[in-house]
């Protein structure tokens, strides 16, 4: 099992005291599985994704990635997990603006010690980025930037890919194209993919669909 | 991983070369100003030390010929035989092909301990020196002498510039002065029961060791320069702080991404520190080199100034001294640490999920300004506490720091308030938008404006201090050198004869009677003076009561020096016992800069009644024709040339030296304002990209790019004007602290403060012009921004 989430809760402090966002979530994912996580705004989708990705810490409950309990990890161990086991594709792409497209794609693979120039070239070709490798992110379109972000994540060959609204900033045609390519590559690497989305069309492309409502999975 | 992350961090600078340039240039300029001033100070101090050590100047009493000329060697031999511990010195100029050299002949066997620090080493034994085979000089002087003299020249950088030291016999041969000596140095401790000097060497007179006055004035000059260097450095640090903060804001997204991709926080912080250390070392090296160039350019002026003022010789060229290299690099690293502390703290505490978007400084909340204002008020309170209860030089500098940092921190709040008021008063929509937009820009520009504030305040403060120093010193010279001639006779028997001649030939004769005594426990000179128009018209009082000179003339009061008053805890109106049976009230306090002894002045008649045996041997003389009177004194009375001193010439020379002091201050003023203008330019250029989204909607609503450019320029000028208006009172406060606290704590006397409104107007104009020049290029760039760039703001697919 790639991911196991057991009875996870999370609250955020607000002006009116602590606001519970997740109220005991349980979820499992196997290798190669694709999962759509949907829900209304504020339902806790992104929070769950951040917790699974080791970007934030739970209030209670247990999250295991590849059998490792990440809720017991310190900041350094969670950083190591993010480098090697988990890949996150953000809605805002989060590319490094001062690095070229090629350097951005190779970046996480270099951090995890799994850099393979052949694979970077193959990913760039598969995502139609070859002509843009020497450009800087500001010089390419939003769709192309999202492709770079996907390539960066997959080049590190993580066991679990997390994508937060990966097509939220793209037009319909570009979104469909990017999604096709991401699914094909995930299938090829055998990673599990969790996609947070508002889009029914995106959700329909995943092998499993769970809905989060008021902090609980429906 | 480390290399990958470090490369990613550095890539930011590769893509933002302007920011990189601003960072390096800001730090380099700050270091340059600091190390340049330090270099000048270090060089000057080293030269004084070398001169003092080589010549024994000011350290020992000397025996010199009464009538000028030289001392026969036989006289020296007679004195030694009589038991006097004297050492011969022969001095003279040697014209070498590459310039004149002052040859100094000494006798190392009889020279007092700290004289003649000739570096005796394996190459130079005492025997060779005594045989006249060796000459010691620094490298530059040695170069001048090379091939010109038969002796072997050994380099000793401890020797003062332009001086060659050799054995007395060798000097006599080189200077063709066989059997002649210039003067004799007296050891501090002499045997008991010596025959009187007048019996053994009646033609010689004893010249006392110089007092520490010149050194104290020199120290004051250096302290002022150091304070200026420190202020300039503070201006530079504001630039570095601004650049680092902006770079961090722009790299906020990168930091978040790196952490999200698994870079540990510790690695990120360590690598950021490493990056800054590399930059600091690079900029520090550039800064020290720039400081060296700056000091090289300014040093001839400084050399002329200190040489003329204090008689100390400063090398005209710089030596690379390890101490100011170390000091420059340390200040670059320390400055970077101070400037970067905030940014590093933010990195260390930034949440991984915090907004990745760079927070434009322009939208930084006003609460920041309020918070800074509160800190500023705290600092002002602390400063006030120090001013009231604090004592000591260190606390004086702390007071200075409180005032300056407090003023800088309160600036954003004051600017925001001023601009907010303008916004409320404006009636048209364009001006309302302009002021609202300006208010938004204040946080982004505040660091650069703080730099401008400090630079302008430093200039106002230091100019006020130097100008006050000049006015005070000129007044002091007018006061003390008012008589055109000063006559000093050795033979008391001729006093009446000389005075009679002077009375017949001069407008006013001022005999000066004095005894060394102790007044209120302070070693002092007590003077008896003939009160007349010269004293009434020229002497200025720091404090007085009524008609001072009439009270003195009536034998009802005395005048005392500031040093005596402060040390004895006396002031105007207090009675002081000036002689065993004479206690008189103090009618006035006069400045007596640089004199460690106290001074009290009473009327001539009272003095003569207390000390009937004292005979005047010194006369101040007021005359319309000093040259004619000098001829009479020399030709008719047969006085030696050294007995008549043309004070008018000394005064004119001193004044010309002060003008050179101003050259240095002026150059440093221009440099600091240049640095501040650079800060504004860099801030405007780096903020330009953040401005586009704010300006694009206004452009879309119908304002032309040219109008926007003009308004950007106007905004900079207005903010600079407001900043300058605040800088003037701050500068005056700074001058007051320097004059009333730092100088008193450091040297024991207070300089009066004078105001120079014309000077401040010019400085303000310079500051505003500097800001306008800095804003010109960004404004021009804005007016030429392509519409496509403005349109990108409205594109969805960004």
Coordinates of N, CA and C in Angstrom, one line a residue, chain B residues 544-744:
Chain B
X544 N 29.8 84.9 30.5 CA 30.3 86.1 31.1 C 29.3 86.8 32.0
X545 N 29.8 87.7 32.8 CA 29.0 88.5 33.6 C 29.3 89.9 33.5
X546 N 28.5 90.7 32.9 CA 28.7 92.2 32.8 C 29.9 92.5 31.9
X547 N 30.5 93.7 32.2 CA 31.6 94.2 31.4 C 32.9 93.5 32.0
X548 N 33.3 92.4 31.4 CA 34.3 91.5 32.0 C 35.6 92.3 32.1
X549 N 36.1 93.0 31.0 CA 37.4 93.6 31.0 C 37.5 94.8 32.0
X550 N 36.4 95.5 32.2 CA 36.4 96.6 33.1 C 36.6 96.1 34.5
X551 N 35.9 94.9 34.8 CA 36.0 94.3 36.1 C 37.4 93.8 36.3
X552 N 38.0 93.3 35.3 CA 39.4 92.8 35.4 C 40.4 94.0 35.6
X553 N 40.1 95.0 34.8 CA 41.0 96.2 34.9 C 40.9 96.9 36.3
X554 N 39.7 96.8 36.9 CA 39.5 97.4 38.2 C 40.0 96.5 39.3
X555 N 40.6 95.3 38.9 CA 41.1 94.3 39.9 C 40.0 93.7 40.7
X556 N 38.8 93.7 40.1 CA 37.6 93.1 40.8 C 37.3 91.7 40.4
X557 N 37.9 91.2 39.3 CA 37.5 89.9 38.8 C 38.7 89.3 38.0
X558 N 38.5 88.0 37.7 CA 39.5 87.3 36.8 C 38.7 86.6 35.7
X559 N 39.5 86.3 34.6 CA 38.9 85.5 33.5 C 39.6 84.1 33.6
X560 N 38.9 83.1 33.5 CA 39.5 81.7 33.5 C 39.2 81.0 32.3
X561 N 40.1 80.0 32.0 CA 39.8 79.1 30.8 C 38.8 78.1 31.1
X562 N 38.2 77.6 30.0 CA 37.1 76.5 30.2 C 37.7 75.3 30.9
X563 N 38.9 74.9 30.5 CA 39.5 73.7 31.1 C 39.6 73.9 32.7
X564 N 40.1 75.0 33.1 CA 40.2 75.3 34.5 C 38.8 75.3 35.2
X565 N 37.9 76.0 34.5 CA 36.5 76.0 35.1 C 35.9 74.7 35.3
X566 N 36.0 73.9 34.2 CA 35.3 72.6 34.2 C 36.0 71.6 35.2
X567 N 37.3 71.7 35.2 CA 38.0 70.7 36.1 C 37.9 71.1 37.6
X568 N 37.8 72.4 37.8 CA 37.6 72.9 39.2 C 36.2 73.0 39.6
X569 N 35.3 72.7 38.7 CA 33.9 72.8 39.0 C 33.4 74.2 39.3
X570 N 34.0 75.2 38.6 CA 33.7 76.6 38.8 C 33.0 77.2 37.6
X571 N 32.3 78.3 37.8 CA 31.7 79.0 36.6 C 31.6 80.4 36.9
X572 N 31.0 81.2 36.1 CA 31.0 82.6 36.2 C 30.3 83.0 37.5
X573 N 30.9 83.9 38.3 CA 30.3 84.4 39.5 C 31.0 83.7 40.7
X574 N 31.6 82.5 40.5 CA 32.2 81.8 41.6 C 33.5 82.5 42.0
X575 N 33.8 82.5 43.3 CA 35.1 83.1 43.7 C 36.2 82.0 43.5
X576 N 37.4 82.5 43.1 CA 38.5 81.5 42.9 C 39.8 82.2 43.5
X577 N 40.5 81.3 44.2 CA 41.7 81.8 44.8 C 42.9 81.7 43.8
X578 N 43.3 82.8 43.3 CA 44.3 82.8 42.2 C 45.7 83.0 42.8
X579 N 45.9 83.5 43.9 CA 47.2 83.7 44.6 C 47.0 83.6 46.0
X580 N 48.0 83.4 46.8 CA 47.9 83.1 48.2 C 46.9 84.0 49.0
X581 N 46.9 85.3 48.7 CA 46.0 86.2 49.4 C 45.0 86.9 48.5
X582 N 44.8 86.3 47.3 CA 43.9 87.0 46.4 C 42.8 86.0 45.9
X583 N 41.6 86.3 46.3 CA 40.4 85.5 45.8 C 39.5 86.5 45.1
X584 N 39.2 86.2 43.9 CA 38.4 87.1 43.1 C 37.3 86.3 42.4
X585 N 36.1 86.9 42.1 CA 35.1 86.2 41.3 C 35.5 86.0 39.9
X586 N 34.9 85.0 39.3 CA 35.2 84.8 37.8 C 34.2 85.7 37.0
X587 N 34.7 86.5 36.2 CA 33.8 87.4 35.4 C 33.5 86.8 34.0
X588 N 34.4 85.9 33.5 CA 34.2 85.4 32.2 C 35.0 84.1 32.0
X589 N 34.4 83.2 31.1 CA 35.1 82.0 30.8 C 35.5 82.0 29.3
X590 N 36.8 81.7 29.1 CA 37.2 81.7 27.6 C 37.6 80.3 27.2
X591 N 37.5 80.1 25.9 CA 38.0 78.8 25.4 C 39.5 78.8 25.3
X592 N 40.1 77.7 25.5 CA 41.6 77.6 25.3 C 41.9 76.2 24.7
X593 N 41.4 76.0 23.5 CA 41.4 74.7 22.9 C 42.8 74.0 22.9
X594 N 42.8 72.8 23.3 CA 44.0 72.0 23.2 C 45.0 72.2 24.3
X595 N 44.8 73.1 25.2 CA 45.8 73.3 26.3 C 45.4 72.5 27.5
X596 N 46.3 71.6 27.9 CA 45.9 70.8 29.1 C 46.0 71.6 30.4
X597 N 46.8 72.7 30.4 CA 46.9 73.5 31.6 C 45.7 74.5 31.8
X598 N 45.4 74.8 33.0 CA 44.4 75.8 33.2 C 45.0 77.2 33.0
X599 N 44.1 78.2 32.9 CA 44.6 79.5 32.6 C 43.7 80.5 33.4
X600 N 44.4 81.5 34.1 CA 43.6 82.5 34.7 C 44.2 83.9 34.3
X601 N 43.4 84.9 34.1 CA 43.9 86.2 33.6 C 43.5 87.2 34.6
X602 N 44.5 88.0 35.0 CA 44.1 89.2 35.9 C 44.8 90.4 35.3
X603 N 44.5 91.6 35.9 CA 45.1 92.8 35.4 C 46.6 92.8 35.6
X604 N 47.3 93.6 34.8 CA 48.7 93.7 34.9 C 49.1 94.3 36.3
X605 N 48.4 95.3 36.7 CA 48.7 96.0 37.9 C 48.6 95.1 39.1
X606 N 47.5 94.3 39.1 CA 47.3 93.4 40.2 C 48.4 92.3 40.2
X607 N 48.7 91.9 39.0 CA 49.7 90.8 38.9 C 51.1 91.3 39.4
X608 N 51.4 92.6 39.0 CA 52.7 93.1 39.5 C 52.7 93.4 41.0
X609 N 51.6 93.7 41.5 CA 51.5 93.9 43.0 C 51.8 92.5 43.7
X610 N 51.3 91.4 43.1 CA 51.5 90.1 43.8 C 52.8 89.6 43.5
X611 N 53.3 89.7 42.2 CA 54.6 89.2 41.8 C 55.5 90.3 41.4
X612 N 56.0 91.1 42.3 CA 56.8 92.3 41.9 C 58.1 92.0 41.2
X613 N 58.5 90.8 41.4 CA 59.8 90.4 40.7 C 59.7 89.9 39.3
X614 N 58.4 89.7 38.9 CA 58.2 89.2 37.5 C 58.4 90.3 36.5
X615 N 59.2 90.0 35.5 CA 59.4 91.0 34.4 C 58.9 90.5 33.1
X616 N 58.3 91.3 32.4 CA 57.7 90.9 31.1 C 58.8 90.6 30.1
X617 N 58.7 89.4 29.6 CA 59.7 89.0 28.5 C 58.9 88.7 27.2
X618 N 57.6 88.8 27.3 CA 56.8 88.6 26.1 C 55.9 89.8 25.9
X619 N 55.8 90.2 24.6 CA 54.9 91.3 24.3 C 54.1 91.1 23.0
X620 N 52.8 91.3 23.1 CA 52.0 91.3 21.9 C 52.0 92.8 21.4
X621 N 52.1 92.9 20.1 CA 52.3 94.3 19.6 C 51.3 94.6 18.5
X622 N 50.5 95.6 18.6 CA 49.5 96.0 17.6 C 50.2 97.1 16.7
X623 N 50.3 96.9 15.5 CA 51.0 97.8 14.6 C 50.4 97.8 13.2
X624 N 50.4 98.9 12.5 CA 49.9 98.9 11.1 C 51.0 98.4 10.2
X625 N 52.2 98.4 10.6 CA 53.3 98.0 9.7 C 54.2 97.0 10.4
X626 N 53.8 95.8 10.4 CA 54.6 94.8 11.1 C 56.0 94.6 10.6
X627 N 56.2 94.8 9.2 CA 57.5 94.6 8.6 C 58.5 95.7 9.1
X628 N 58.0 96.9 9.1 CA 58.9 98.0 9.5 C 59.3 97.8 11.0
X629 N 58.3 97.5 11.8 CA 58.6 97.3 13.2 C 59.6 96.1 13.4
X630 N 59.4 95.1 12.7 CA 60.3 94.0 12.8 C 61.7 94.4 12.5
X631 N 61.9 95.2 11.4 CA 63.2 95.7 11.0 C 63.8 96.5 12.2
X632 N 63.0 97.3 12.8 CA 63.5 98.1 13.9 C 64.0 97.2 15.0
X633 N 63.2 96.2 15.4 CA 63.5 95.3 16.5 C 64.8 94.5 16.2
X634 N 64.9 94.1 14.9 CA 66.1 93.3 14.6 C 67.3 94.2 14.4
X635 N 67.1 95.3 13.6 CA 68.3 96.1 13.3 C 68.7 97.0 14.4
X636 N 67.8 97.7 15.0 CA 68.1 98.7 15.9 C 68.4 98.2 17.3
X637 N 67.5 97.2 17.7 CA 67.6 96.6 19.0 C 68.5 95.4 19.0
X638 N 68.7 94.8 17.8 CA 69.6 93.7 17.7 C 69.0 92.4 18.2
X639 N 67.7 92.3 18.2 CA 67.0 91.1 18.7 C 67.3 90.0 17.6
X640 N 67.4 88.7 18.0 CA 67.5 87.6 17.1 C 66.2 87.4 16.3
X641 N 66.3 86.9 15.1 CA 65.1 86.7 14.2 C 64.0 85.9 14.9
X642 N 64.5 84.9 15.7 CA 63.5 84.0 16.4 C 62.7 84.7 17.4
X643 N 63.1 86.0 17.8 CA 62.4 86.7 18.9 C 61.2 87.4 18.4
X644 N 61.0 87.6 17.1 CA 59.9 88.3 16.5 C 59.1 87.3 15.7
X645 N 57.8 87.2 16.1 CA 56.9 86.2 15.3 C 55.8 87.0 14.6
X646 N 55.8 86.8 13.3 CA 54.7 87.5 12.5 C 53.4 86.7 12.6
X647 N 52.6 87.1 13.5 CA 51.4 86.3 13.8 C 50.3 86.3 12.7
X648 N 50.3 87.4 12.0 CA 49.4 87.6 10.9 C 49.6 86.5 9.8
X649 N 50.9 86.2 9.6 CA 51.2 85.2 8.6 C 50.7 83.8 9.1
X650 N 51.0 83.6 10.4 CA 50.6 82.3 10.9 C 49.0 82.1 10.8
X651 N 48.3 83.2 11.1 CA 46.9 83.2 11.0 C 46.4 82.9 9.6
X652 N 47.0 83.6 8.7 CA 46.6 83.4 7.3 C 46.8 82.0 6.8
X653 N 48.0 81.4 7.3 CA 48.3 80.0 6.9 C 47.3 79.1 7.5
X654 N 47.0 79.3 8.8 CA 46.0 78.4 9.5 C 44.7 78.4 8.8
X655 N 44.3 79.6 8.4 CA 43.0 79.7 7.7 C 43.0 79.0 6.4
X656 N 44.1 79.1 5.7 CA 44.2 78.3 4.4 C 44.1 76.8 4.6
X657 N 44.7 76.4 5.7 CA 44.7 75.0 6.0 C 43.2 74.5 6.3
X658 N 42.5 75.4 7.0 CA 41.1 75.1 7.2 C 40.3 74.9 5.9
X659 N 40.6 75.7 4.9 CA 39.9 75.6 3.7 C 40.2 74.2 3.1
X660 N 41.4 73.7 3.3 CA 41.7 72.3 2.8 C 40.9 71.3 3.6
X661 N 40.7 71.5 4.9 CA 39.8 70.6 5.7 C 38.4 70.5 5.1
X662 N 38.0 71.7 4.6 CA 36.6 71.7 4.0 C 36.6 70.9 2.7
X663 N 37.7 70.8 2.0 CA 37.8 70.0 0.8 C 37.4 68.6 1.1
X664 N 38.0 68.1 2.2 CA 37.8 66.7 2.6 C 36.3 66.5 2.9
X665 N 35.8 67.4 3.8 CA 34.4 67.3 4.2 C 33.5 67.4 3.0
X666 N 33.8 68.3 2.1 CA 33.0 68.4 0.9 C 33.0 67.1 0.1
X667 N 34.2 66.6 -0.1 CA 34.3 65.3 -0.9 C 33.5 64.2 -0.2
X668 N 33.6 64.1 1.1 CA 32.8 63.1 1.8 C 31.3 63.3 1.7
X669 N 30.9 64.6 1.7 CA 29.5 64.9 1.6 C 29.0 64.4 0.2
X670 N 29.7 64.7 -0.8 CA 29.3 64.3 -2.2 C 29.2 62.8 -2.2
X671 N 30.2 62.1 -1.6 CA 30.2 60.7 -1.7 C 29.0 60.1 -1.0
X672 N 28.7 60.6 0.2 CA 27.5 60.0 0.9 C 26.2 60.3 0.2
X673 N 26.1 61.5 -0.3 CA 24.9 61.8 -1.0 C 24.8 60.9 -2.3
X674 N 25.9 60.7 -2.9 CA 26.0 59.8 -4.1 C 25.5 58.4 -3.7
X675 N 25.9 57.9 -2.5 CA 25.5 56.6 -2.1 C 24.0 56.5 -1.9
X676 N 23.5 57.6 -1.3 CA 22.0 57.6 -1.0 C 21.2 57.7 -2.3
X677 N 21.7 58.5 -3.3 CA 21.1 58.5 -4.6 C 21.1 57.2 -5.2
X678 N 22.2 56.5 -5.0 CA 22.3 55.1 -5.6 C 21.3 54.2 -5.0
X679 N 21.0 54.4 -3.7 CA 20.0 53.6 -3.0 C 18.7 53.8 -3.6
X680 N 18.4 55.1 -3.8 CA 17.0 55.4 -4.4 C 16.9 54.8 -5.8
X681 N 18.0 55.0 -6.6 CA 17.9 54.4 -8.0 C 17.7 52.9 -7.9
X682 N 18.4 52.2 -7.1 CA 18.3 50.8 -7.0 C 16.9 50.4 -6.5
X683 N 16.4 51.1 -5.6 CA 15.0 50.8 -5.1 C 14.0 51.0 -6.2
X684 N 14.1 52.1 -6.9 CA 13.1 52.4 -7.9 C 13.2 51.4 -9.0
X685 N 14.5 51.0 -9.4 CA 14.6 50.0 -10.5 C 14.1 48.7 -10.1
X686 N 14.4 48.2 -8.9 CA 14.0 46.9 -8.5 C 12.5 46.9 -8.2
X687 N 11.9 48.0 -7.8 CA 10.5 48.0 -7.6 C 9.7 48.2 -8.9
X688 N 10.4 48.5 -10.0 CA 9.7 48.9 -11.2 C 8.8 47.7 -11.7
X689 N 9.3 46.5 -11.6 CA 8.5 45.4 -12.1 C 7.3 45.2 -11.3
X690 N 7.4 45.5 -10.0 CA 6.2 45.4 -9.1 C 5.2 46.5 -9.4
X691 N 5.7 47.6 -10.0 CA 4.8 48.7 -10.2 C 3.8 48.5 -11.4
X692 N 4.3 47.7 -12.3 CA 3.5 47.5 -13.6 C 2.0 47.2 -13.3
X693 N 1.8 46.1 -12.5 CA 0.3 45.8 -12.2 C -0.4 46.9 -11.5
X694 N 0.3 47.8 -10.8 CA -0.4 48.9 -10.2 C -0.7 50.1 -11.1
X695 N 0.2 50.2 -12.1 CA 0.0 51.3 -13.0 C -0.8 51.0 -14.3
X696 N -0.8 49.7 -14.6 CA -1.5 49.3 -15.8 C -3.0 49.7 -15.8
X697 N -3.7 49.5 -14.7 CA -5.1 49.9 -14.7 C -5.3 51.4 -14.9
X698 N -4.4 52.2 -14.4 CA -4.5 53.7 -14.6 C -4.2 54.0 -16.0
X699 N -3.3 53.3 -16.6 CA -3.0 53.5 -18.0 C -4.2 53.1 -18.9
X700 N -4.8 52.0 -18.5 CA -6.0 51.5 -19.3 C -7.1 52.5 -19.2
X701 N -7.2 53.2 -18.0 CA -8.3 54.2 -17.8 C -8.0 55.5 -18.5
X702 N -6.9 55.7 -19.2 CA -6.7 56.9 -20.0 C -5.5 57.7 -19.7
X703 N -4.7 57.4 -18.8 CA -3.5 58.2 -18.5 C -2.4 57.7 -19.4
X704 N -1.6 58.7 -20.0 CA -0.6 58.3 -20.9 C 0.6 57.8 -20.1
X705 N 1.5 57.0 -20.8 CA 2.7 56.5 -20.2 C 3.6 57.6 -19.8
X706 N 3.6 58.7 -20.7 CA 4.5 59.8 -20.4 C 4.0 60.5 -19.1
X707 N 2.7 60.7 -18.9 CA 2.1 61.2 -17.7 C 2.6 60.4 -16.5
X708 N 2.5 59.1 -16.6 CA 2.8 58.2 -15.5 C 4.3 58.4 -15.2
X709 N 5.2 58.5 -16.2 CA 6.6 58.7 -16.0 C 6.9 60.0 -15.2
X710 N 6.2 61.0 -15.7 CA 6.4 62.4 -15.0 C 5.9 62.3 -13.5
X711 N 4.8 61.6 -13.3 CA 4.3 61.5 -11.9 C 5.3 60.7 -11.1
X712 N 5.9 59.7 -11.7 CA 6.9 58.9 -10.9 C 8.0 59.7 -10.5
X713 N 8.5 60.6 -11.4 CA 9.6 61.5 -11.1 C 9.2 62.5 -10.0
X714 N 8.0 63.0 -10.2 CA 7.5 64.0 -9.2 C 7.4 63.4 -7.8
X715 N 7.0 62.1 -7.8 CA 6.8 61.4 -6.5 C 8.1 61.3 -5.8
X716 N 9.2 60.9 -6.6 CA 10.5 60.8 -5.9 C 11.0 62.1 -5.4
X717 N 10.8 63.2 -6.2 CA 11.3 64.5 -5.7 C 10.5 64.9 -4.4
X718 N 9.2 64.7 -4.4 CA 8.4 65.1 -3.2 C 8.8 64.3 -2.0
X719 N 9.0 63.0 -2.2 CA 9.5 62.2 -1.0 C 10.9 62.6 -0.6
X720 N 11.7 62.9 -1.5 CA 13.1 63.4 -1.2 C 13.0 64.7 -0.4
X721 N 12.1 65.6 -0.9 CA 12.0 66.9 -0.3 C 11.5 66.7 1.2
X722 N 10.5 65.9 1.3 CA 10.0 65.7 2.7 C 11.1 65.1 3.6
X723 N 11.8 64.1 3.0 CA 12.9 63.5 3.8 C 14.0 64.5 4.2
X724 N 14.3 65.4 3.2 CA 15.3 66.4 3.5 C 14.9 67.4 4.6
X725 N 13.6 67.7 4.5 CA 13.1 68.6 5.5 C 13.2 68.0 6.9
X726 N 13.1 66.7 7.0 CA 13.3 66.0 8.3 C 14.7 65.9 8.6
X727 N 15.6 65.8 7.6 CA 17.0 65.6 7.8 C 17.7 66.8 8.4
X728 N 17.2 68.0 8.1 CA 17.9 69.2 8.6 C 17.9 69.2 10.1
X729 N 16.7 69.2 10.7 CA 16.7 69.2 12.2 C 17.4 68.0 12.8
X730 N 17.3 66.8 12.1 CA 18.1 65.7 12.6 C 19.6 65.9 12.5
X731 N 20.0 66.5 11.4 CA 21.5 66.8 11.3 C 21.9 67.8 12.4
X732 N 21.1 68.8 12.7 CA 21.5 69.7 13.7 C 21.5 69.0 15.1
X733 N 20.6 68.1 15.3 CA 20.6 67.4 16.5 C 21.9 66.5 16.6
X734 N 22.2 65.9 15.5 CA 23.5 65.1 15.4 C 24.7 66.0 15.8
X735 N 24.8 67.2 15.2 CA 25.9 68.1 15.4 C 25.9 68.5 16.9
X736 N 24.7 68.7 17.5 CA 24.7 69.1 18.9 C 25.2 68.0 19.7
X737 N 24.8 66.7 19.4 CA 25.3 65.6 20.2 C 26.8 65.5 20.1
X738 N 27.3 65.7 18.8 CA 28.8 65.5 18.6 C 29.5 66.6 19.4
X739 N 29.0 67.9 19.3 CA 29.7 69.0 19.9 C 29.5 69.0 21.5
X740 N 28.3 68.8 21.9 CA 28.0 69.0 23.3 C 28.2 67.8 24.2
X741 N 28.2 66.6 23.5 CA 28.4 65.4 24.3 C 29.7 64.7 24.0
X742 N 29.8 64.3 22.7 CA 30.9 63.4 22.3 C 32.2 64.2 22.5
X743 N 32.3 65.5 22.0 CA 33.5 66.2 22.2 C 33.9 66.5 23.6
X744 N 32.9 66.8 24.4 CA 33.2 67.0 25.9 C 33.7 65.7 26.5

